[in-house]
Every structure is written in C-alpha cells, then in structure tokens.
Coordinates of C-alpha atoms and ligand atoms in Angstrom, one line a residue:
M14 CA -15.9 15.1 -27.1
N15 CA -12.5 15.2 -28.2
S16 CA -11.4 12.9 -30.7
F17 CA -7.7 13.5 -31.1
I18 CA -6.9 10.7 -28.9
D19 CA -9.4 7.9 -29.0
G20 CA -9.3 5.6 -25.6
D21 CA -6.2 4.7 -24.1
F22 CA -2.7 4.2 -25.3
D23 CA 0.6 3.6 -23.8
A24 CA 2.1 7.0 -23.2
T25 CA 5.3 5.6 -21.5
K26 CA 6.5 4.9 -25.0
W27 CA 7.8 7.4 -27.4
E28 CA 6.9 5.4 -30.6
N29 CA 3.2 5.6 -29.2
I30 CA 3.4 9.4 -28.5
E31 CA 5.2 10.4 -31.8
P32 CA 2.0 10.1 -34.3
Y33 CA 0.4 12.8 -32.1
T34 CA 3.3 14.9 -31.8
S35 CA 3.9 14.8 -35.6
D36 CA 0.2 15.9 -36.1
L37 CA 0.5 18.6 -33.7
L38 CA 3.6 20.0 -35.5
E39 CA 2.5 19.7 -38.9
R40 CA -1.2 20.3 -39.2
K41 CA -2.3 23.3 -41.2
L42 CA -3.2 26.2 -39.2
T43 CA -5.0 28.9 -40.8
C44 CA -6.9 31.0 -38.0
S45 CA -6.9 31.6 -34.2
G46 CA -9.6 28.9 -33.8
C47 CA -7.3 26.3 -35.5
L48 CA -4.8 27.5 -32.8
E49 CA -7.2 27.0 -29.8
S50 CA -7.9 23.5 -31.0
L51 CA -4.1 23.0 -31.4
I52 CA -3.7 24.2 -27.6
K53 CA -6.7 21.7 -26.7
D54 CA -5.2 18.9 -28.5
T55 CA -1.8 19.4 -27.1
S56 CA -3.2 19.5 -23.5
T57 CA -5.1 16.1 -23.9
L58 CA -1.8 14.7 -25.1
A59 CA 0.1 16.2 -22.1
E60 CA -2.6 14.6 -19.8
H61 CA -1.9 11.1 -21.1
I62 CA 1.8 11.6 -20.7
S63 CA 1.7 13.3 -17.4
E64 CA -0.2 10.5 -15.8
A65 CA 2.0 7.8 -17.4
G66 CA 4.9 9.6 -15.8
A67 CA 3.3 10.0 -12.5
L68 CA 2.4 6.4 -12.3
L69 CA 5.9 5.3 -12.9
Y70 CA 7.1 7.9 -10.2
I71 CA 4.5 6.5 -7.8
G72 CA 5.6 3.1 -8.4
M73 CA 9.0 3.6 -7.8
T74 CA 8.9 5.9 -4.8
C75 CA 6.5 3.2 -3.2
D76 CA 9.2 0.4 -3.7
T77 CA 12.7 2.0 -4.1
E78 CA 14.0 -1.6 -3.6
S79 CA 12.5 -2.7 -7.0
E80 CA 15.0 -2.5 -9.8
E81 CA 12.3 -2.8 -12.3
K82 CA 10.4 0.0 -11.2
R83 CA 13.3 2.3 -11.1
N84 CA 14.3 1.3 -14.6
S85 CA 11.0 2.0 -16.0
F86 CA 11.1 5.3 -14.4
L87 CA 14.6 6.1 -15.7
D88 CA 13.7 4.6 -19.0
F89 CA 10.8 7.1 -19.4
S90 CA 13.0 10.0 -18.0
S91 CA 15.7 9.3 -20.5
N92 CA 13.8 8.4 -23.5
V93 CA 10.4 10.0 -23.3
R94 CA 11.2 13.4 -21.5
P95 CA 14.1 14.5 -23.7
K96 CA 12.0 14.0 -27.0
L97 CA 9.1 15.8 -25.1
S98 CA 10.9 18.9 -24.2
E99 CA 12.1 19.3 -27.7
F100 CA 8.7 18.7 -29.1
S101 CA 7.4 21.2 -26.4
D102 CA 10.0 23.9 -27.6
S103 CA 8.9 23.4 -31.3
L104 CA 5.2 23.6 -30.6
N105 CA 5.7 26.8 -28.3
R106 CA 7.6 28.5 -31.1
R107 CA 4.9 27.4 -33.5
I108 CA 2.1 28.9 -31.5
V109 CA 4.1 31.9 -30.4
G110 CA 5.2 32.8 -34.0
H111 CA 2.0 32.1 -35.7
P112 CA 0.4 35.4 -37.1
A113 CA -3.1 34.6 -35.5
V114 CA -1.5 34.4 -31.9
N115 CA -2.7 38.0 -31.4
D116 CA -6.3 37.2 -32.0
L117 CA -6.5 34.3 -29.3
P118 CA -8.9 35.2 -26.6
E119 CA -7.4 36.8 -23.3
R120 CA -7.9 33.3 -21.6
Y121 CA -4.6 32.4 -23.2
S122 CA -2.3 35.4 -22.1
L123 CA -0.9 33.8 -19.1
M124 CA -0.2 30.6 -21.0
L125 CA 1.7 32.5 -23.8
R126 CA 3.6 34.5 -21.2
G127 CA 4.8 30.9 -20.0
M128 CA 5.4 29.6 -23.5
R129 CA 7.7 32.8 -24.4
T130 CA 9.8 32.3 -21.2
D131 CA 10.2 28.6 -22.1
I132 CA 11.5 29.4 -25.3
E133 CA 13.8 31.8 -24.1
I134 CA 15.7 29.5 -21.7
F135 CA 15.4 26.2 -24.0
R136 CA 18.5 24.6 -25.1
K137 CA 18.9 21.4 -27.0
E138 CA 22.4 20.9 -25.6
N139 CA 20.7 20.9 -22.1
I140 CA 18.7 17.8 -22.5
P141 CA 21.4 15.3 -22.0
L142 CA 22.4 17.2 -18.9
K143 CA 18.9 17.0 -17.8
V144 CA 18.8 13.1 -18.2
R145 CA 22.1 12.9 -16.1
Q146 CA 20.3 15.1 -13.4
T147 CA 17.5 12.8 -13.3
E148 CA 19.7 9.8 -12.7
L149 CA 21.6 11.4 -10.0
V150 CA 18.7 12.6 -8.2
T151 CA 17.2 9.1 -8.5
E152 CA 20.3 7.7 -7.0
A153 CA 20.4 10.0 -4.0
Q154 CA 16.6 9.1 -3.5
G155 CA 17.4 5.4 -3.5
I156 CA 20.3 6.0 -1.0
T157 CA 17.9 7.8 1.5
G158 CA 14.9 5.9 1.0
S159 CA 16.8 2.6 1.8
M160 CA 18.3 4.0 5.1
T161 CA 17.1 2.1 8.0
V162 CA 18.7 1.2 11.6
E163 CA 18.8 -1.5 14.0
F164 CA 17.0 -0.1 16.9
D165 CA 15.2 -1.4 20.0
G166 CA 15.5 -4.9 18.7
E167 CA 14.2 -4.2 15.1
E168 CA 15.3 -2.8 11.7
R169 CA 13.3 0.6 11.6
T170 CA 12.8 3.1 9.1
F171 CA 13.5 6.9 9.6
P172 CA 10.0 7.8 10.0
Q173 CA 9.5 5.0 12.6
M174 CA 12.5 6.4 14.4
S175 CA 10.9 9.9 14.7
A176 CA 8.8 8.6 17.6
Y177 CA 11.9 8.0 19.8
L178 CA 12.9 11.4 19.3
E179 CA 9.9 12.4 21.4
S180 CA 10.7 10.2 23.9
N181 CA 10.9 11.8 27.6
D182 CA 14.0 9.7 28.5
R183 CA 16.9 11.8 27.2
L184 CA 19.3 8.8 26.6
V185 CA 16.7 7.0 24.4
R186 CA 16.4 10.3 22.1
Q187 CA 20.1 10.8 22.1
T188 CA 20.8 7.0 21.1
A189 CA 18.0 7.1 18.7
W190 CA 19.4 10.3 17.1
A191 CA 23.0 9.1 17.0
A192 CA 22.0 5.9 15.2
M193 CA 20.4 8.0 12.4
S194 CA 23.0 10.3 12.1
D195 CA 25.7 7.5 12.3
R196 CA 23.6 5.7 9.4
R197 CA 23.5 9.2 7.5
M198 CA 27.4 9.6 7.9
Q199 CA 27.9 6.0 6.2
D200 CA 26.6 7.5 2.9
H201 CA 27.5 11.2 3.1
E202 CA 30.5 10.8 0.8
R203 CA 28.4 9.5 -2.0
M204 CA 25.7 12.0 -1.3
S205 CA 28.6 14.9 -1.5
E206 CA 29.8 13.6 -4.7
I207 CA 26.2 13.3 -6.1
F208 CA 25.6 16.9 -5.0
D209 CA 29.0 18.1 -6.4
E210 CA 28.0 16.8 -10.0
L211 CA 24.6 18.3 -9.8
V212 CA 26.0 21.7 -9.1
S213 CA 28.4 21.8 -12.0
L214 CA 25.7 20.2 -14.3
R215 CA 23.0 22.7 -13.3
H216 CA 25.7 25.6 -13.7
Q217 CA 26.5 24.4 -17.1
M218 CA 22.7 24.4 -18.0
A219 CA 22.5 28.1 -17.0
L220 CA 25.7 29.0 -18.8
N221 CA 24.2 27.0 -21.9
A222 CA 21.1 29.2 -21.9
G223 CA 22.9 32.5 -21.7
F224 CA 22.7 32.9 -18.0
E225 CA 25.4 33.9 -15.5
S226 CA 24.1 31.8 -12.8
F227 CA 21.7 28.9 -12.3
T228 CA 19.8 31.2 -9.8
N229 CA 18.9 33.5 -12.6
Y230 CA 18.1 30.7 -14.9
M231 CA 15.7 28.9 -12.5
F232 CA 14.0 32.2 -11.6
K233 CA 13.2 32.1 -15.2
A234 CA 12.4 28.2 -15.4
M235 CA 10.3 28.3 -12.3
H236 CA 8.1 31.1 -13.8
R237 CA 8.8 33.4 -10.9
F238 CA 7.2 36.5 -12.6
D239 CA 6.0 38.2 -9.4
Y240 CA 8.9 38.3 -7.2
S241 CA 12.8 38.7 -7.4
I242 CA 16.1 37.5 -5.7
E243 CA 16.0 40.7 -3.7
D244 CA 12.5 39.8 -2.4
C245 CA 14.0 36.5 -1.3
L246 CA 16.8 38.3 0.5
E247 CA 14.2 40.4 2.2
F248 CA 12.5 37.4 3.2
H249 CA 15.6 36.2 4.9
S250 CA 16.1 39.5 6.8
S251 CA 12.6 39.6 7.9
V252 CA 12.9 36.2 9.5
E253 CA 16.2 36.9 11.1
S254 CA 14.6 40.1 12.8
V255 CA 11.1 38.9 13.5
C256 CA 11.2 34.9 13.8
M257 CA 14.6 34.3 15.4
P258 CA 13.7 36.2 18.8
I259 CA 10.5 34.1 19.3
L260 CA 12.5 30.9 18.4
R261 CA 15.2 31.8 20.9
D262 CA 12.5 32.2 23.5
I263 CA 10.9 29.1 22.8
N264 CA 14.3 27.3 23.0
K265 CA 15.3 29.0 26.2
E266 CA 11.8 28.0 27.9
R267 CA 12.6 24.3 26.6
A268 CA 15.9 24.2 28.1
E269 CA 15.0 25.4 31.3
A270 CA 11.8 23.2 31.6
L271 CA 14.1 20.3 30.7
G272 CA 16.9 21.4 33.2
L273 CA 19.5 21.9 30.4
G274 CA 22.0 24.6 30.1
E275 CA 21.7 24.1 26.2
L276 CA 19.6 22.0 24.0
S277 CA 21.3 19.2 21.9
P278 CA 19.9 18.0 18.3
W279 CA 18.1 15.3 20.0
D280 CA 16.1 17.7 22.2
V281 CA 14.4 19.7 19.4
N282 CA 14.1 19.1 15.8
E283 CA 15.7 22.1 14.2
K284 CA 13.2 22.1 11.1
T285 CA 9.9 21.4 12.9
G286 CA 10.7 22.2 16.5
A287 CA 9.4 18.6 17.3
G288 CA 10.6 17.2 20.7
P289 CA 9.8 15.7 24.1
D290 CA 6.8 17.4 26.1
I291 CA 8.6 20.0 28.3
H292 CA 6.3 18.9 31.2
G293 CA 7.3 15.2 30.7
R294 CA 3.9 14.0 29.5
E295 CA 3.5 11.0 27.1
P296 CA 4.1 12.0 23.4
L297 CA 1.3 13.0 21.6
R298 CA -0.3 9.7 19.6
P299 CA -3.2 10.9 17.4
F300 CA -3.9 7.7 16.1
Q301 CA -2.8 3.9 16.1
T302 CA -3.4 3.0 12.5
V303 CA -3.7 4.5 9.1
D304 CA -7.3 3.2 8.9
E305 CA -8.2 5.2 12.0
M306 CA -6.6 8.3 11.0
V307 CA -8.5 8.2 7.6
E308 CA -11.8 7.7 9.3
K309 CA -11.2 10.4 11.8
L310 CA -10.3 12.8 9.1
S311 CA -13.3 12.0 7.3
E312 CA -15.6 12.9 10.2
M313 CA -13.4 16.0 11.0
F314 CA -13.7 17.3 7.4
H315 CA -17.6 16.8 7.3
E316 CA -17.9 18.7 10.3
I317 CA -15.8 21.5 8.8
S318 CA -18.0 21.7 5.8
D319 CA -19.9 19.2 3.5
D320 CA -17.9 20.3 0.7
L321 CA -14.5 19.4 2.2
G322 CA -16.2 16.2 3.7
S323 CA -17.2 14.8 0.4
K324 CA -13.8 16.0 -1.4
F325 CA -12.0 14.0 1.4
D326 CA -14.2 10.9 0.8
K327 CA -13.7 11.1 -2.8
L328 CA -9.8 10.4 -1.9
V329 CA -10.7 7.3 0.2
D330 CA -13.4 6.1 -2.4
M331 CA -10.6 6.3 -5.3
D332 CA -8.5 4.3 -3.3
T333 CA -5.4 6.4 -4.3
L334 CA -3.7 6.7 -0.8
D335 CA -0.3 5.1 0.1
L336 CA 0.1 6.3 3.7
D337 CA 1.9 3.8 5.8
T338 CA 5.5 4.0 6.3
R339 CA 7.5 0.8 5.5
K340 CA 11.0 -0.3 4.3
G341 CA 11.8 0.4 0.9
K342 CA 9.5 3.5 0.5
A343 CA 10.9 6.8 -0.4
P344 CA 10.9 9.3 2.4
G345 CA 8.5 12.1 2.9
G346 CA 5.1 12.9 1.6
Y347 CA 3.7 14.3 -1.7
Q348 CA 0.4 14.6 -3.6
Y349 CA 0.5 13.8 -7.1
Y350 CA -2.5 14.7 -9.5
L351 CA -3.2 12.2 -12.1
E352 CA -4.1 14.6 -15.0
K353 CA -5.8 12.2 -17.2
S354 CA -8.0 10.6 -14.7
R355 CA -8.5 13.9 -12.7
V356 CA -7.7 11.9 -9.6
P357 CA -5.3 13.0 -6.7
F358 CA -2.7 10.5 -5.3
I359 CA -1.4 10.9 -2.0
F360 CA 1.9 9.5 -0.6
M361 CA 3.2 9.6 2.9
N362 CA 4.8 7.6 5.6
A363 CA 2.6 7.6 8.7
A364 CA 4.2 6.1 12.0
G365 CA 1.5 7.5 14.2
L366 CA 2.9 10.9 15.2
Q367 CA 1.3 14.4 15.5
G368 CA 3.7 15.2 12.6
D369 CA 2.1 12.6 10.3
L370 CA -1.3 14.0 11.1
E371 CA -0.2 17.4 10.2
T372 CA 1.6 16.0 6.8
M373 CA -1.7 14.1 5.9
I374 CA -3.8 17.1 6.4
H375 CA -1.4 19.1 4.3
E376 CA -1.4 16.5 1.4
A377 CA -5.2 16.5 1.7
G378 CA -5.0 20.3 1.3
H379 CA -3.3 19.6 -2.1
A380 CA -5.8 17.2 -3.2
F381 CA -8.5 19.6 -2.4
H382 CA -6.9 22.1 -4.4
S383 CA -6.7 19.6 -7.4
L384 CA -10.3 18.7 -7.0
Y385 CA -11.3 22.4 -6.9
C386 CA -9.6 23.1 -10.2
G387 CA -10.5 19.9 -11.9
H388 CA -13.0 21.6 -13.6
L389 CA -10.7 23.7 -15.6
D390 CA -10.3 22.6 -19.4
L391 CA -6.6 22.7 -20.0
I392 CA -3.8 21.0 -18.3
D393 CA -1.9 24.3 -17.9
E394 CA -5.1 26.1 -16.4
R395 CA -5.1 23.6 -13.7
N396 CA -1.3 23.7 -13.3
Y397 CA -1.6 26.0 -10.3
P398 CA 1.8 27.8 -9.2
I399 CA 3.6 26.2 -6.4
E400 CA 3.6 29.2 -4.2
F401 CA -0.2 28.9 -4.1
A402 CA -0.4 25.2 -4.0
E403 CA 1.4 25.3 -0.5
V404 CA -1.3 27.9 0.7
A405 CA -3.8 25.1 0.0
S406 CA -2.0 22.8 1.9
M407 CA -0.4 24.7 4.6
S408 CA -3.5 26.7 5.6
M409 CA -5.4 23.4 5.6
E410 CA -3.0 22.4 8.8
L411 CA -4.0 25.8 10.4
L412 CA -7.6 25.8 9.5
T413 CA -8.3 22.3 10.8
Q414 CA -6.8 23.2 14.3
P415 CA -10.2 23.7 16.0
W416 CA -11.3 20.2 15.2
W417 CA -8.1 18.5 16.4
N418 CA -10.1 17.1 19.4
K419 CA -11.2 14.3 17.0
F420 CA -8.0 12.8 17.7
Y421 CA -7.2 14.0 21.3
N422 CA -8.6 15.2 24.7
E423 CA -8.8 18.7 25.2
E424 CA -5.4 18.9 27.1
E425 CA -3.8 17.1 24.2
A426 CA -5.5 19.1 21.6
S427 CA -4.0 22.2 23.2
R428 CA -0.6 20.6 23.1
A429 CA -0.9 19.6 19.7
K430 CA -2.1 23.1 18.5
R431 CA 0.8 24.6 20.6
T432 CA 3.2 22.1 19.0
H433 CA 2.1 23.0 15.4
L434 CA 2.3 27.0 16.1
E435 CA 5.8 26.4 17.5
G436 CA 6.6 24.6 14.5
V437 CA 5.5 27.7 12.4
V438 CA 7.9 29.5 14.2
F439 CA 10.7 27.0 13.6
L440 CA 9.9 26.4 10.0
L441 CA 10.1 29.9 8.8
P442 CA 13.7 30.0 9.6
W443 CA 14.5 26.8 8.2
I444 CA 13.1 27.7 4.8
A445 CA 15.3 30.9 5.2
T446 CA 18.2 28.6 5.5
I447 CA 17.4 26.2 2.7
D448 CA 16.9 29.0 0.4
S449 CA 19.7 31.3 1.4
F450 CA 22.0 28.2 1.3
Q451 CA 20.8 27.6 -2.3
H452 CA 21.7 31.0 -3.3
W453 CA 25.1 30.7 -1.9
I454 CA 25.6 27.2 -3.7
Y455 CA 24.8 28.6 -7.2
E456 CA 26.3 31.9 -6.6
N457 CA 29.4 29.9 -5.8
P458 CA 29.5 27.0 -8.3
S459 CA 33.0 26.0 -8.1
H460 CA 33.2 25.9 -4.3
T461 CA 35.0 23.2 -2.5
R462 CA 33.4 20.9 0.1
E463 CA 35.0 22.8 3.1
E464 CA 33.6 26.1 1.7
R465 CA 30.2 24.7 1.2
A466 CA 30.6 23.4 5.0
E467 CA 31.6 26.9 6.3
A468 CA 28.6 28.4 4.2
W469 CA 26.1 26.1 5.6
L470 CA 27.4 26.6 9.2
S471 CA 27.2 30.2 9.1
I472 CA 23.6 30.1 7.4
R473 CA 22.8 28.0 10.4
A474 CA 24.4 30.2 13.0
R475 CA 22.2 33.2 11.4
F476 CA 18.7 30.9 11.3
G477 CA 19.4 28.1 13.5
P478 CA 18.5 27.4 17.2
Q479 CA 21.5 27.7 19.8
M480 CA 22.3 24.2 20.2
D481 CA 25.2 22.0 21.7
W482 CA 26.6 19.9 18.7
S483 CA 29.6 18.6 20.6
G484 CA 30.8 15.0 19.2
H485 CA 28.7 15.5 16.0
S486 CA 30.4 18.6 14.2
E487 CA 31.1 16.3 11.3
F488 CA 27.3 15.3 10.9
K489 CA 26.4 19.0 11.5
E490 CA 28.7 19.9 8.4
V491 CA 26.7 17.8 6.2
S492 CA 23.3 17.6 7.7
W493 CA 22.0 19.7 4.8
Q494 CA 22.0 16.4 3.0
Q495 CA 18.9 15.6 4.9
Q496 CA 16.8 17.9 2.8
G497 CA 15.8 16.2 -0.3
H498 CA 14.9 19.5 -2.2
L499 CA 18.5 20.4 -2.4
Y500 CA 18.8 17.4 -4.8
G501 CA 15.6 16.9 -6.6
V502 CA 13.8 20.0 -6.9
P503 CA 16.5 22.9 -6.8
F504 CA 15.4 26.5 -5.6
Y505 CA 12.0 24.8 -4.6
Y506 CA 11.8 25.9 -1.1
I507 CA 10.9 29.6 -0.5
E508 CA 7.6 28.7 -1.8
Y509 CA 6.7 27.3 1.3
G510 CA 7.6 30.5 3.1
I511 CA 5.5 32.7 0.7
A512 CA 2.7 30.2 1.2
Q513 CA 2.8 30.2 5.0
L514 CA 2.7 33.9 5.1
G515 CA -0.7 33.6 3.0
S516 CA -1.7 30.5 5.2
L517 CA -1.1 32.6 8.4
Q518 CA -3.5 35.3 6.9
L519 CA -6.2 32.9 6.2
W520 CA -5.9 31.5 9.7
K521 CA -6.4 35.1 11.1
T522 CA -9.3 35.5 8.8
Q523 CA -10.8 32.2 10.4
L524 CA -10.1 33.3 13.8
G525 CA -12.6 36.3 13.2
N526 CA -14.8 34.7 10.7
P527 CA -14.7 30.9 10.0
Q528 CA -17.0 30.7 7.0
K529 CA -15.2 33.8 5.3
A530 CA -11.9 31.8 5.5
L531 CA -13.5 28.7 3.8
D532 CA -15.0 30.6 1.4
D533 CA -11.7 32.7 0.4
Y534 CA -10.1 29.5 0.2
A535 CA -12.4 28.0 -2.1
N536 CA -12.7 30.9 -4.4
A537 CA -9.0 31.3 -4.9
M538 CA -8.2 27.4 -5.4
K539 CA -11.1 27.1 -8.1
L540 CA -9.1 29.6 -10.1
G541 CA -6.3 27.2 -10.8
N542 CA -3.5 28.6 -12.9
T543 CA -5.8 31.3 -14.5
R544 CA -4.5 34.2 -12.6
T545 CA -1.2 35.4 -11.7
L546 CA 0.4 34.8 -8.1
P547 CA -0.7 38.2 -6.8
E548 CA -4.3 37.9 -8.2
L549 CA -4.6 34.5 -6.4
F550 CA -3.5 36.0 -3.1
S551 CA -6.1 38.8 -3.7
A552 CA -8.8 36.2 -4.5
A553 CA -8.3 34.8 -1.3
D554 CA -8.2 38.3 0.4
L555 CA -4.3 37.9 1.0
K556 CA -1.5 40.1 0.8
L557 CA 1.5 38.9 -1.0
G558 CA 4.6 40.6 0.8
F559 CA 8.0 39.8 2.2
D560 CA 8.6 42.8 4.4
E561 CA 9.2 43.0 8.2
G562 CA 6.1 45.0 9.0
H563 CA 3.9 42.2 7.3
F564 CA 6.0 39.3 9.0
L565 CA 5.5 41.3 12.5
T566 CA 1.5 41.5 12.3
L567 CA 1.3 37.9 11.4
M568 CA 3.9 36.5 14.0
E569 CA 2.4 38.8 16.7
S570 CA -0.9 36.8 16.1
V571 CA 0.9 33.6 16.4
E572 CA 2.7 34.7 19.8
L573 CA -0.5 35.8 21.1
S574 CA -2.3 32.4 20.6
L575 CA 0.5 30.7 22.0
E576 CA 0.1 32.8 25.1
E577 CA -3.4 31.8 25.1
L578 CA -3.0 28.4 24.9
P579 CA -2.5 26.6 28.2
V580 CA 1.0 25.4 28.6
Ligands
ZN604 ZN1 3.1 20.7 -0.1

C-alpha cells in the first residue's frame, strides 16, 4: 500500500497540495530505488489532482450557466495549475539531473524522454499566458454552449436542431440551418476577438520558449516524437488526391438524387456528410431515449464479446454517464478518466440521431481503452497518446457496424452503415482542413481577419465539397468558429486522421477475421502509454503511414463496401 497520501484530501486547493510537493522536492534521494519511489509518489499525487480538476471540468461542462461552477474551474486553473506546472518542472529537473537516473530500469525510458522534452520547452513567463488562455477558452465555450434558437415553437439546443437538418423537406432544412448560422453570426465578432488574442498569446509562448513558431513549439509540447510537420503535409496531399474524388462522386450522386444542380450547406453536413436520405425515406432514428440507447448498447457489446459487454456494464453501474442534450450543457462529447477512482466518465448530447449513436460508441471506445490500461501502475503509463486513443474510439465505431441491427431493421442498418462509411470519406478532408488551417494560422501569427478568411476559403476550396453558399458568404468566412478544437486544444486534430487510418485497418482485419480484430484491439489498448506510437500501431498489427499508397488501399476497401451495400 502506498502511504504517501493517506485517504482523501481536497486537491482543488494549493495549500492542501503543497506539503506533498515540498516533500517530493526536498526528500533525500540516494539511489535509483529512491528515484522510483519518488516517481511512484508523484504519480499518486498527480492522480488526486487530475481527478479534482476533472470533476471541476465535468461540473462546468454539464452546467455552463452556473457561474459558481465556472468560477471553481477557473479558480483551479488560475491558482493550482500554474503552481503545479512550476512544481513539475522542478521535479523533472530533479529526476533527470540525478546521477542515479541512468540506473533506472528500462520501464522508465519513455517517461524520461517526455520529461526531457517538457524541461526543454518550460518557461516560467508562459504561466500567466496559459492562465489567460484558459480564461479565453472558457469564455468561448460559454458562448457556444449557451447558443439556442427558437424553432418549431420551442427554444432548442444546437444538437437538438441537427435533427431538422436530416428532414426530407428542403425548406425545413434550410430554415433550420439559417436559424443556426444566424445565431452564430450574433457572436462571431467576440469569437473572432477571442481567437485573435489566443493566436497572439500562443505565438508569444513559442517565442518565449525559443521557438520560431507555435507550430514547432506544439510538436514538442504534444510529444509528437514519431511524425513531423512534413508528414502532416503529406497527409493533406494524400487526402486531396485519394479522398476528394470519392467525396465529389458521393455529392454528385446526392445532388442528382435530390434533383439539385448543386448542394447547399443544408443538404449535406460538410464535416460528417450527414443529410437527408437521398430516396426520401424517413431519417434514421436509432433510439428514442438515452435509457433505450444504453440498454441496447449493453446487449450489443455482450454479443460482440463478454469482455466488452462487461466493460460497458461497468460504465452503467458506476453511473458516470451524462448523455442527454439540454440547454446550458457544453456542446460535443468527451470521455474523461478519473485517475484516482480509475473510472471513466462519458459526456455527450444525445438527441436520438444516428450521429449520436456513433458518438456514444466512440466515447465508449475511449472508456474501454481506459479500462484496458487501468491495471498499469503509474499515471504516466496509463496516459496513452491521443493518436492511439482515437484508434480505440474510431475503430469501435467501425467494428460495431455488424451489430447495428440492434437499433434498426435490415434496410435501416444498411443505410446507417452507408451513412457512417460515407462519413469516413467526409471526415478525412475535414481533418485535413482543420489541420491545414492551424498550420497556416500559426505560421502567419500576425495575419488580419481578412487574410484569415481568405486562407480558410482557399483551404475549403481544396478539401471541401462543391456547394452553393449564396446568401451566406459572411457566415462561410467564419464557419471555422464551429470547430471548438481551434480554441480549446490547438493542433489537436490530425490525431483523428492518424487514428482513422489505423481504425480502417482494424476494420479490414475484422472483415477477414473478426476475432483477430478484437484480440489486436485488446492487446494494443492494454499497453497504455508504455510503448511508442509506432509500437502501439504494431501491437494491433497496423501500419503507421501517411502516403498516398496507404490511403489508396484503405479507401478502396471503403469504396468496395459502399458498392456492396444496398442503396
Ligand atoms: Zn475521441
């Protein structure tokens, strides 16, 4: 048993944390064994603090209208996090600089690589900039989270509005879409101001740390050891040459089926490919209530394997799911692992759509990943790289496809699979869009808003579907504001692309050998963060690559499956 921390303490307050950090910084270290206990105790402390921060974040995103919850989160961000990052830096230096560090077992080598990188980029003068960054991000989240529109006689959240965008009545779609974009336009000015300030803060952080640009700084900060800026650019051009022709064909087929010369933004969601059924059938509605969704998912995962079934039931039993959409809840979905309790929490905004089912399965995949590596001792060993985290979630979406008849009759299940596979074709270009936009933003940190709009439009022309935006060109110029990652987690996006390529390979494995796919999945997820990214890919029998040839092999399988599915 670990006696460093006895029982519980309130880790949202620095005065409670400080005695522990002082101990860790001051205790005598005479051997590599002492270093190991130091690392273990640091990990225990980090579990407490991480969970305290997670609970504050969860509280705030579940109730963005509560000033109290927002203040508690901001208080933690501005009082605890800065001191914590200073402490981490001192402790990293203490460990890495200790003469016994070379006697540490191999197990610690990845952790040490991360520590050395963190030391390289840490600057005390960046701490207040990061505090300001969190304030701005929280403000942006508050603005988008509180957006609702009066529609169809009621005040509705944006996730609730998505249902109207699948309507077969084009006028309903158009009015719903216009109501949402008008609502966004009311706040676009403040959202632009926030973004301007974020860009300049971030550029300054990079300069302070001795980097030319925030891009280079972030590649280090995000521990991207195994791929480079050039690899991302190769990803973009592979998307352009391999995915774009397929996407254009899909859209052409849709426009013809709907009897339109050109699609408008209310005919197809440019990020997910969602839209009305091209044969005028009623929209897919996999469930009515969240309880129904959860019950059917439990059955589904049990049919796939006992292992996944019992893992899913664990989530339900632990009662750490907040799934319904409601006003005042932050948009989107996420899984947050509570490190001390070793329990995953899932957040989403379910409104009964096929996309909601996909989101729930996605987040369940993250939760499975967390549970698979919950046996690992140190927080750092469980803190899997995000590129691989998304393999856990995105592949779960693909691997569960054969069981979607739990939610549908045969015809609807085929439609759902088609929608999802077409979604893969749409998502890769959207990933290239967001990634490419971020590269442009931070390579040109002193850009004007006009230049930013121009850059966005030209990137959309490269990776976007051909659409008629007439009457909405102003909104088009700022439509990037819908992508919260640009505000909250800069540069976090290419991960989805890297992971989608991994997931498609697991899905191909499943087509030939379903059991092998599940085994590969479990084997790799259990490793957590104890292997490099390429090693994690290998553990699941996957290739990590960005080249056109690799894209071609995978997208050919997607096209083939689309052809085989009844239309
Ligand atoms: Zn995810």
